[in-house]
Short mmCIF file of C-alpha atoms and ligand atoms in Angstrom, two decimals:
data_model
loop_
_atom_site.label_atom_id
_atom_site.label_comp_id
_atom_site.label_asym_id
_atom_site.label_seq_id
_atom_site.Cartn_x
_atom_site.Cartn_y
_atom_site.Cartn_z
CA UNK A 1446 -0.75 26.13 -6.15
CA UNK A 1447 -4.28 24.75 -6.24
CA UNK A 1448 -4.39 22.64 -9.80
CA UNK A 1449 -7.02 24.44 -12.54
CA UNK A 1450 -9.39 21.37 -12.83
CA UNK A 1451 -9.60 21.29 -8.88
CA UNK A 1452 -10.23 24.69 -8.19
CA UNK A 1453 -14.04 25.58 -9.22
CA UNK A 1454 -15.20 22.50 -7.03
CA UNK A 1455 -12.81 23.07 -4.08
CA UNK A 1456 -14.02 26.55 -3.84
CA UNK A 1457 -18.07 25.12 -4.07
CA UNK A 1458 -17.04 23.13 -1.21
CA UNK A 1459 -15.28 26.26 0.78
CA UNK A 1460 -18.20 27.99 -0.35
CA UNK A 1461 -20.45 25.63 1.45
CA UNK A 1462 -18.45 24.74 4.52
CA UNK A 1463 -18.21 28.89 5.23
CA UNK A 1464 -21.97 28.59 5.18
CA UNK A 1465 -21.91 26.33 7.95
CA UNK A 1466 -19.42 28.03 10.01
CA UNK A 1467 -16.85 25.65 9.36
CA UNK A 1468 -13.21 26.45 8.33
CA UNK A 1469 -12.15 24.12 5.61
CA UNK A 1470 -8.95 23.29 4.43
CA UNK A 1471 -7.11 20.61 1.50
CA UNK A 1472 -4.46 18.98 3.98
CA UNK A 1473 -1.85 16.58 3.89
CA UNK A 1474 -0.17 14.76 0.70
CA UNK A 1475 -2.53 16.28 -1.61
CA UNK A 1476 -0.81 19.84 -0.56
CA UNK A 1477 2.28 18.03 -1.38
CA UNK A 1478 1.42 16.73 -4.51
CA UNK A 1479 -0.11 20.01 -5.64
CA UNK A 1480 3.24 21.60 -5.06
CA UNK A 1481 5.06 19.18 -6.76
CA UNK A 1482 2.52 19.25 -9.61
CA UNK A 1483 1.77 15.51 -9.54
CA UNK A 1484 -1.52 14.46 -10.87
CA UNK A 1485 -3.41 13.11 -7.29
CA UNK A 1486 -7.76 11.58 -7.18
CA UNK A 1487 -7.17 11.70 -3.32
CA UNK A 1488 -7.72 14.58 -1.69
CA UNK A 1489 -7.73 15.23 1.83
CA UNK A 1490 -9.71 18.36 3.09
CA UNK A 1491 -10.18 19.08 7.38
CA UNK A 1492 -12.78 20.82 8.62
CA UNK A 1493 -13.52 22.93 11.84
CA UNK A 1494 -16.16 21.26 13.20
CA UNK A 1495 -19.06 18.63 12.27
CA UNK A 1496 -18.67 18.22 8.26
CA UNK A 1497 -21.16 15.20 7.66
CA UNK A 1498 -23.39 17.67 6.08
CA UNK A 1499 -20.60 18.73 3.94
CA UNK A 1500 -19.98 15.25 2.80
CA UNK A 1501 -23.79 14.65 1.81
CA UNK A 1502 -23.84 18.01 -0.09
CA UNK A 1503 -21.13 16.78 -2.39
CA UNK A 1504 -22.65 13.19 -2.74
CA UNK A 1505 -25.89 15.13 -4.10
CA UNK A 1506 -24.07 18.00 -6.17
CA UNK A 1507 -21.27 15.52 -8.20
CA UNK A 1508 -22.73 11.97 -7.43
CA UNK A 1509 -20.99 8.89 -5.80
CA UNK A 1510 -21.39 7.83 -2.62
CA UNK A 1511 -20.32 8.16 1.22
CA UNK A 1512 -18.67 6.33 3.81
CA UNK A 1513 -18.32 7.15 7.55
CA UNK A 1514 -15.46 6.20 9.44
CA UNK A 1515 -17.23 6.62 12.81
CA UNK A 1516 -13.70 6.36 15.54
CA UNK A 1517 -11.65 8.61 13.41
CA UNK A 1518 -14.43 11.07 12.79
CA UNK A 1519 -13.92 10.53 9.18
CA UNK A 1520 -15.93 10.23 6.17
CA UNK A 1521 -14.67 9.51 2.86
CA UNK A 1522 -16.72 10.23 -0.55
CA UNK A 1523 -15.98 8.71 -3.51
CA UNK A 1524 -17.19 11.09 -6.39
CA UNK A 1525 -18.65 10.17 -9.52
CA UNK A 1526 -16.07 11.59 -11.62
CA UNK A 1527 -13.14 8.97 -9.77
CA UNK A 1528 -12.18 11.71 -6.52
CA UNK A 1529 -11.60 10.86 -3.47
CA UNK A 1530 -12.56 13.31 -0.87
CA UNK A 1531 -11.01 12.21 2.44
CA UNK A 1532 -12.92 14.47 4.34
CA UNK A 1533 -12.07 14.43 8.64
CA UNK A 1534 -12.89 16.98 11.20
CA UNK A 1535 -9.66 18.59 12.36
CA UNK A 1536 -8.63 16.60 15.96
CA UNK A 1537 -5.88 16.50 18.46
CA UNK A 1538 -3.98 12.80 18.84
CA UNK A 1539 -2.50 11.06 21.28
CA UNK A 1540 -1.16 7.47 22.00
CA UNK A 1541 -2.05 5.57 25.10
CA UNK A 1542 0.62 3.20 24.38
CA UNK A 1543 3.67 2.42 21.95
CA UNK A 1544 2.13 1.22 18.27
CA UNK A 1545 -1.22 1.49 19.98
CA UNK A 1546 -3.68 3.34 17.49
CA UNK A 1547 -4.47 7.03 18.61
CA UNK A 1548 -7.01 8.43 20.94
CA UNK A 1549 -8.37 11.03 19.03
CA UNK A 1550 -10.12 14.22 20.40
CA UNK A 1551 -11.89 16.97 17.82
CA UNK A 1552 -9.99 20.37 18.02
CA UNK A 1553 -10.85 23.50 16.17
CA UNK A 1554 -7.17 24.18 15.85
CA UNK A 1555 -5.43 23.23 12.62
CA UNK A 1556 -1.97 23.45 13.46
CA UNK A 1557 -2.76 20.53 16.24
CA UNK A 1558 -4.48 18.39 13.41
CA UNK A 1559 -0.99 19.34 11.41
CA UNK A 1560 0.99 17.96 14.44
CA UNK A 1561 -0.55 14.78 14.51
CA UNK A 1562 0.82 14.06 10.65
CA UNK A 1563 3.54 11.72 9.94
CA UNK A 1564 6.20 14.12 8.26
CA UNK A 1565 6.17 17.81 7.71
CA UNK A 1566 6.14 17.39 3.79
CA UNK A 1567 2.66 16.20 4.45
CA UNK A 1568 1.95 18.51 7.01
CA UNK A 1569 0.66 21.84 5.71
CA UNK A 1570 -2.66 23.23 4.50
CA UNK A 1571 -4.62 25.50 2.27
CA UNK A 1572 -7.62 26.93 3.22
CA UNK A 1573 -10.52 26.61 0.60
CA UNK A 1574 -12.74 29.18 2.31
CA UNK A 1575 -14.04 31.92 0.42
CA UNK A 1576 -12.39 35.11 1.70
CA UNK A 1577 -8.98 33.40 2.54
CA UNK A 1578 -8.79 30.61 -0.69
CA UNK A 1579 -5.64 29.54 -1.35
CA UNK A 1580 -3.76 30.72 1.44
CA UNK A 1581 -1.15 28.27 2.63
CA UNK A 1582 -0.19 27.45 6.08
CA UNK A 1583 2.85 25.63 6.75
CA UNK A 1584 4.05 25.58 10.19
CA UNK A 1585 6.30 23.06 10.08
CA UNK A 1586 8.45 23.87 7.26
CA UNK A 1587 6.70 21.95 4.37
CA UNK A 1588 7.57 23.87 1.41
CA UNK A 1589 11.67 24.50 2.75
CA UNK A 1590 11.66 20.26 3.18
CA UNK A 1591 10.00 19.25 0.01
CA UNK A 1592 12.80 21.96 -2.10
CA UNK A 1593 15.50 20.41 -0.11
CA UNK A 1594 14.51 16.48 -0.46
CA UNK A 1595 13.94 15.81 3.27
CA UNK A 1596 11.79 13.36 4.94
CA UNK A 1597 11.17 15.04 8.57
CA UNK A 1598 9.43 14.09 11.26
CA UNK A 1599 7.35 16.22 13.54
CA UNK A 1600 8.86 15.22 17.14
CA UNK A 1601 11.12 12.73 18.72
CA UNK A 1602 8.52 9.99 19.55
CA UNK A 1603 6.83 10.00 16.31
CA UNK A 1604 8.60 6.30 15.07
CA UNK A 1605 7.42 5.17 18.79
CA UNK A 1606 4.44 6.70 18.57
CA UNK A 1607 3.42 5.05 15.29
CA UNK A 1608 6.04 2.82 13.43
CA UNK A 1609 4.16 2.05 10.39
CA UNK A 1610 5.95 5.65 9.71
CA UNK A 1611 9.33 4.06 9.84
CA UNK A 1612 7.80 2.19 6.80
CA UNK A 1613 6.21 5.41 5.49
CA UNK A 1614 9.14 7.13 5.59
CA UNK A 1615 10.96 4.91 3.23
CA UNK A 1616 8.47 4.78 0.96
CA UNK A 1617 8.13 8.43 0.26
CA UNK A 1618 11.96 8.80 0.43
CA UNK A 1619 11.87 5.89 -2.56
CA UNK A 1620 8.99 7.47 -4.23
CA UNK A 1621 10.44 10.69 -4.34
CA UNK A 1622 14.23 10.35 -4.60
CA UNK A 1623 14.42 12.13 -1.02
CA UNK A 1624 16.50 11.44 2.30
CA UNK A 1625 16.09 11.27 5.53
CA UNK A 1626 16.85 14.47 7.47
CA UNK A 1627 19.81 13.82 9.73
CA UNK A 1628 17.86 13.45 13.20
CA UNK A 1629 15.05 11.62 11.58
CA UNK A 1630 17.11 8.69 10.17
CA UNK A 1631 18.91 8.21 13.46
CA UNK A 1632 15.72 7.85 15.19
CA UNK A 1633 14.61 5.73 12.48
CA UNK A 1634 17.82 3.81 13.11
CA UNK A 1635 17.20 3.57 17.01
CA UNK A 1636 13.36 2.58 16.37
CA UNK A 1637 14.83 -0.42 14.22
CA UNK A 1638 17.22 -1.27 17.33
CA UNK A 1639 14.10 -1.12 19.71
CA UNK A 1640 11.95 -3.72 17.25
CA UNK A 1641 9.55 -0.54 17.49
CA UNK A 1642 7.38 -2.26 14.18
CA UNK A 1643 6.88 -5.20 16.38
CA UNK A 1644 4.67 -3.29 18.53
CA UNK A 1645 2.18 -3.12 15.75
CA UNK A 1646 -0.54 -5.04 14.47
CA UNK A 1647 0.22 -7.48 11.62
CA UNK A 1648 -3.10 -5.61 10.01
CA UNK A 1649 -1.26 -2.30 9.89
CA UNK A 1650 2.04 -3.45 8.55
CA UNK A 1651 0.06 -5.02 5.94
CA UNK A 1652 -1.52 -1.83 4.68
CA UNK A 1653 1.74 -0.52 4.46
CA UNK A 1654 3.72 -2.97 2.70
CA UNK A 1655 0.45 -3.19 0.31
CA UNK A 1656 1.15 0.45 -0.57
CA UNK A 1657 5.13 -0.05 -0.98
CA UNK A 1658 4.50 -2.69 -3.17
CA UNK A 1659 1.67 -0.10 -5.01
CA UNK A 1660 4.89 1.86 -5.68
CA UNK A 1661 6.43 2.67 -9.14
CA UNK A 1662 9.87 3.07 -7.89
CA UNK A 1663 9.38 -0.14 -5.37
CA UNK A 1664 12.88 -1.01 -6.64
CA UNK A 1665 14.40 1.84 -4.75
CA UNK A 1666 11.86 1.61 -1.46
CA UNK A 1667 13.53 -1.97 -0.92
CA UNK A 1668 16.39 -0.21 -1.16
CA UNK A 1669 15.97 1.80 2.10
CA UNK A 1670 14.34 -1.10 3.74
CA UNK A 1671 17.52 -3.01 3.29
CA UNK A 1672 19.92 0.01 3.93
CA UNK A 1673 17.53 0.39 7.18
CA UNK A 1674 17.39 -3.30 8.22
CA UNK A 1675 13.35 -2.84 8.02
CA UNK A 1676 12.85 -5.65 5.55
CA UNK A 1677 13.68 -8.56 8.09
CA UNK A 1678 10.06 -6.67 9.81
CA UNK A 1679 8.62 -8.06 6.70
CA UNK A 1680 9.81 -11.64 6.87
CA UNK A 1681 13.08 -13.07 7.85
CA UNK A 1682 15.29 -13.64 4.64
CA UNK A 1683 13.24 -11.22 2.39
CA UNK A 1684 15.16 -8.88 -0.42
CA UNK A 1685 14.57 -7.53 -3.00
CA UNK A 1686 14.50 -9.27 -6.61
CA UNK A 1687 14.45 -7.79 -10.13
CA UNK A 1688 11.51 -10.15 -10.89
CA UNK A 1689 9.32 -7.67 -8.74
CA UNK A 1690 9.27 -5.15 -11.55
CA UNK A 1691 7.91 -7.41 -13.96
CA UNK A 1692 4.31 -6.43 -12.48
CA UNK A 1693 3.03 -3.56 -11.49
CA UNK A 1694 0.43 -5.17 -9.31
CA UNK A 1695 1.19 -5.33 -5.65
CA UNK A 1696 -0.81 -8.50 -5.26
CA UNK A 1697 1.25 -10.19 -7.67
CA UNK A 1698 4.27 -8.89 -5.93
CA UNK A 1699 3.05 -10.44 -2.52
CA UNK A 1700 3.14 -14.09 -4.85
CA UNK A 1701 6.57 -13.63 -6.24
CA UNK A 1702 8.24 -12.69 -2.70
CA UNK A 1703 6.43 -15.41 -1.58
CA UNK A 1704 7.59 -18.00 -3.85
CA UNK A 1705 11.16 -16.20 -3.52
CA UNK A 1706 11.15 -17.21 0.17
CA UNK A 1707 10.89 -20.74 -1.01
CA UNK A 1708 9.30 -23.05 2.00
CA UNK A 1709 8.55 -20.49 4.55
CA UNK A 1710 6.73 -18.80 2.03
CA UNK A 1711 3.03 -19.87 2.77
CA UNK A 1712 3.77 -18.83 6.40
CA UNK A 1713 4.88 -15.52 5.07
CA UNK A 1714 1.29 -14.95 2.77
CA UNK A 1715 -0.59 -15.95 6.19
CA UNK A 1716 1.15 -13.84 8.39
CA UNK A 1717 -0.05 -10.73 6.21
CA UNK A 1718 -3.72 -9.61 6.37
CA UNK A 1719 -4.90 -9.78 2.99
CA UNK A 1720 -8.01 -10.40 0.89
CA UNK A 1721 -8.81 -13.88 1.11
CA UNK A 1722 -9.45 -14.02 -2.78
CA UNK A 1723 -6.14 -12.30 -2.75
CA UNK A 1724 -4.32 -14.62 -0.70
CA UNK A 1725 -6.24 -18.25 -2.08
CA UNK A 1726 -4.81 -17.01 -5.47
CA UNK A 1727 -1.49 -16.12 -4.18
CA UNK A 1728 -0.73 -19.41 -2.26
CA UNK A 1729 -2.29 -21.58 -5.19
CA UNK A 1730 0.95 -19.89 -7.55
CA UNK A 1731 3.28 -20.36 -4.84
CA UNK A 1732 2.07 -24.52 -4.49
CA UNK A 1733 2.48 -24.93 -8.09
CA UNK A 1734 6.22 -22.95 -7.42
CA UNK A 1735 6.95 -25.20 -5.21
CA UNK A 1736 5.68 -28.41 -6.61
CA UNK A 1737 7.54 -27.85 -10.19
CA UNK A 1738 4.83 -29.85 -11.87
CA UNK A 1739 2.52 -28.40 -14.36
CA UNK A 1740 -0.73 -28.16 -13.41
CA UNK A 1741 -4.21 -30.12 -13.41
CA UNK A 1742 -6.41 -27.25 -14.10
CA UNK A 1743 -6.07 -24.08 -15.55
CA UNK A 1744 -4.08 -21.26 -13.85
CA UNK A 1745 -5.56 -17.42 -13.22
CA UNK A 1746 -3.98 -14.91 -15.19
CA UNK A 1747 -2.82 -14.10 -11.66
CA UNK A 1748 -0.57 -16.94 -10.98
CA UNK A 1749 0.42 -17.06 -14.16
CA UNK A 1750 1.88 -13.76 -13.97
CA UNK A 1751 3.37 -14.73 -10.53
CA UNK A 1752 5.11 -17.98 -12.21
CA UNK A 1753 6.11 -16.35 -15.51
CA UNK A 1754 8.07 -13.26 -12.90
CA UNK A 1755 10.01 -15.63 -10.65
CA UNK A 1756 10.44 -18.15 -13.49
CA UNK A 1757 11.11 -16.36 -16.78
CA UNK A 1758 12.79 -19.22 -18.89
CA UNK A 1759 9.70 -21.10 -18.36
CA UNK A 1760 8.37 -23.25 -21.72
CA UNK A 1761 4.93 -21.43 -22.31
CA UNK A 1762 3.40 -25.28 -21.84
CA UNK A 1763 4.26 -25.71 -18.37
CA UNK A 1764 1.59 -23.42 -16.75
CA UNK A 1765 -0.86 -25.17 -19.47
CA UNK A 1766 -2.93 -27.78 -17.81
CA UNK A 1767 -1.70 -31.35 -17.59
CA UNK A 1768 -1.93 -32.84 -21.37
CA UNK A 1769 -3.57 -36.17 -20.38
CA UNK A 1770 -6.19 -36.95 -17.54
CA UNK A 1771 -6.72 -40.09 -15.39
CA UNK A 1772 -8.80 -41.27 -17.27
CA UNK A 1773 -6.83 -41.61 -20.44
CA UNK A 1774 -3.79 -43.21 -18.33
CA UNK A 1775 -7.10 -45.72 -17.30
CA UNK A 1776 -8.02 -46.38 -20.96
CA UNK A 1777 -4.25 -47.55 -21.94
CA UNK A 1778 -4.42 -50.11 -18.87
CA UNK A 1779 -3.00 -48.85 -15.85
CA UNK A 1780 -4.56 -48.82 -12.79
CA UNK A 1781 -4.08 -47.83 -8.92
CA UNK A 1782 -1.91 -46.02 -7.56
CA UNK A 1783 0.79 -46.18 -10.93
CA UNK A 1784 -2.13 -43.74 -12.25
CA UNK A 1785 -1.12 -41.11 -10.28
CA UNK A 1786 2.71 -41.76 -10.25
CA UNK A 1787 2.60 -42.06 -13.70
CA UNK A 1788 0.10 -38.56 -14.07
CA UNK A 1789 2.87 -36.94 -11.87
CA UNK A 1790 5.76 -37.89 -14.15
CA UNK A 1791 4.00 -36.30 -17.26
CA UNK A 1792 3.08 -33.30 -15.18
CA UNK A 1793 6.94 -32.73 -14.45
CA UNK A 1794 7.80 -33.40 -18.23
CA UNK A 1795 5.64 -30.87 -19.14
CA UNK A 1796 6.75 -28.59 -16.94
CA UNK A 1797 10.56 -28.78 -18.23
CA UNK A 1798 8.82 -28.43 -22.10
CA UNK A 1799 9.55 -32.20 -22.80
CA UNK A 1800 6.33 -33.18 -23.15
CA UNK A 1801 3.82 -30.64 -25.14
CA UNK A 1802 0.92 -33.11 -26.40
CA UNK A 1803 -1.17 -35.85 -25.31
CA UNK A 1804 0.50 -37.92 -28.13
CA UNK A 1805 3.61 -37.09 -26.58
CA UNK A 1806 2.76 -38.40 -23.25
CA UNK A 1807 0.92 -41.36 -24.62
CA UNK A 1808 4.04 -41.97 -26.46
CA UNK A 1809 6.61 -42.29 -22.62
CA UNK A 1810 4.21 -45.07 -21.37
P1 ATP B 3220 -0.13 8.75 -0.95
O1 ATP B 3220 0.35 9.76 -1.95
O2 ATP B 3220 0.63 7.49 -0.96
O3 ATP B 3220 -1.63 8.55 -0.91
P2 ATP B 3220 -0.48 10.39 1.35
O4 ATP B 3220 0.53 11.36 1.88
O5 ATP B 3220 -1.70 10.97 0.72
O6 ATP B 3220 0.28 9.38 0.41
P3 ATP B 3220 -2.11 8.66 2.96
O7 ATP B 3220 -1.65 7.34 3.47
O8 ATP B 3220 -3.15 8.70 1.91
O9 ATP B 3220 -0.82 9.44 2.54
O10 ATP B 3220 -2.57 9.52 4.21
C1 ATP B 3220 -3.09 10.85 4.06
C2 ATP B 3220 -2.46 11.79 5.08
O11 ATP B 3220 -2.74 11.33 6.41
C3 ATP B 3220 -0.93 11.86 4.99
O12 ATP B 3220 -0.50 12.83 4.07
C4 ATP B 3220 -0.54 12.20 6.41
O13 ATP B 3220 -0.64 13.58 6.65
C5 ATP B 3220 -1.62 11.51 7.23
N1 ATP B 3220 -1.16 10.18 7.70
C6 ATP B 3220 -1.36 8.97 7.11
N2 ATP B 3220 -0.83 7.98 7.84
C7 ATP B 3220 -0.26 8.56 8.92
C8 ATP B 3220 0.45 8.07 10.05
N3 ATP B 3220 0.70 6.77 10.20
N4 ATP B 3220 0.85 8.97 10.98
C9 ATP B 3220 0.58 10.28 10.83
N5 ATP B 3220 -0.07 10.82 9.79
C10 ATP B 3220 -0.50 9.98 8.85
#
């Protein structure tokens, strides 16, 4: 199952962990992806124990660099050649409260660091060690779930536990043309009646509507949200609209639901946690969306794309800053406050393509 090009360095890093002591393993949706022969940079691998010094080794053998993720006992290299190596230590979960994020523990035991997974198409294993490379593990019924096109969870409380899985659940459903097993969906159908994905952080749901809107086959995500009733968790009066697929960039998506949503759209872009470059951008499309005039200096590429999606019969002028400044509306005699009127008028000419020069607005005063 392991994928040629991976195989030579996964075993190096077996090879190295066994040297320690350590059981190693590649876990979670790269197993699934492997299967399913999809081309993945992300790999996940666990470990039996302490595997900093496994992370430094592979910084120094392939290059990159290193990043610890102290509460999760976590540490993620980024390799020269574009991998990801999500490298944790294998651990035991459990949630104080509803939504709450988990108290972890380190356990030696894979099958409890398979337990603590979101669905058992992501939870199974192959161990990387040298004696025992390649052998799978699956528990929980990985392989018999991914053939059949079922989106499982591992136990009754996992929506409760976690909701952002609700969300998850969709999306790999979407993604992969699955369903939801039988029990699972009417969980996920009580969990919707409880408000369960109120009970986490705005920061969370962000991450995970971020990565829906990542999604190739977004189209078919929305889909399930709607089918679900999960979409009003987004923002009241938020569906879906063809003009998402005229990007692929999930940014850009964030602008064109957000100018979708019309007046409650700014509140929508500060609800969510995102980049503040991100969301200055976003908000400036969604102004000039909501203003209908054309603008006074030039757009990003970025709202531009944003405008051209939700407004496609748009003349190619309108997003072009205004054609005359202040000061020209000065120099043919008008002064005050009929400056800006008058520069506000032009601007919405523009916009609607009846005004493409500065000889053409000259020419309306
Ligand atoms: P993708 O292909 O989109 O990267 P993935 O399955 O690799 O999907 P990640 O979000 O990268 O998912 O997470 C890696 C692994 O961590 C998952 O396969 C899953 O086993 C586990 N995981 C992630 N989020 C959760 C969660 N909320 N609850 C339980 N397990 C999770």
């Amino acid at each position: 199952m392991i994928p040629e090009k991976y195989k030579e360095q996964l075993y190096t890093v077996g090879e190295y962990a066994n040297k320690l002591g350590l059981k190693a393993w590649v876990v979670g949706g790269a197993v699934r992806d492997f299967y399913l022969k999809r081309d993945t940079l992300d790999i996940d691998l666990a470990f039996s124990g302490n595997q900093e010094s496994v992370a430094g080794f592979c910084v120094k053998k392939w290059g990159g660099d290193k990043h610890k993720f102290s509460r999760f006992y976590t540490y993620r290299v980024s390799l020269g050649n574009g991998m990801k190596l999500d490298m944790v230590r294998t651990r035991k979960e459990t949630y104080p409260f509803p939504g709450s994020l988990p108290q972890v523990e380190p356990s030696p035991n894979i099958k409890d660091d398979l337990f603590r997974r979101d669905f058992t198409t992501n939870a199974w294993c192959f161990s990387i060690n040298p004696d025992t490379f390649g052998k799978c593990y699956d528990p929980f019924g990985a392989q018999k779930d991914i053939d059949g096109g079922l989106v499982r969870i591992l136990h009754d409380k996992s929506f409760l536990d976690d909701p952002t899985r609700m969300f998850r659940a969709v999306r790999f459903a979407g993604r992969f043309g699955w369903k939801l097993a039988p029990k699972t969906e009417r969980l996920l159908r009580e969990a919707v009646k409880g408000e369960y994905p109120l009970l986490v952080t705005r920061d969370r749901f962000t991450h995970e509507l971020i990565k829906i809107l990542e999604e190739e086959r977004v189209k078919e995500i929305f889909a399930l949200m709607d089918k679900y009733d999960l979409l009003k968790f987004a923002w009241p009066g938020l569906t879906w609209h063809e003009s998402l697929l005229k990007t692929k960039n999930a940014m850009e998506r964030v602008g064109i639901l957000a100018c979708l949503l019309g007046a409650s759209g700014e509140e929508f872009v500060r609800s969510l946690r995102l980049p503040a470059a991100s969301a200055h951008e976003i908000l400036g499309a969604w102004k000039v969306y909501q203003e209908k005039m054309s603008p006074l200096a030039p757009l990003s590429d970025m709202k531009k794309n944003i405008l051209r999606a939700v407004l496609p019969g748009l003349p190619a002028s309108a997003l072009e800053p205004c054609v005359v400044r202040g000061q020209d509306l000065k120099e043919k005699g008008l002064s005050g406050r009929k400056i800006s009127t008058t520069l506000e008028e032009i601007r919405r000419a523009q916009w609607q393509g009846k005004i493409k020069n500065k000889e053409d607005a000259l020419a309306t005063l």
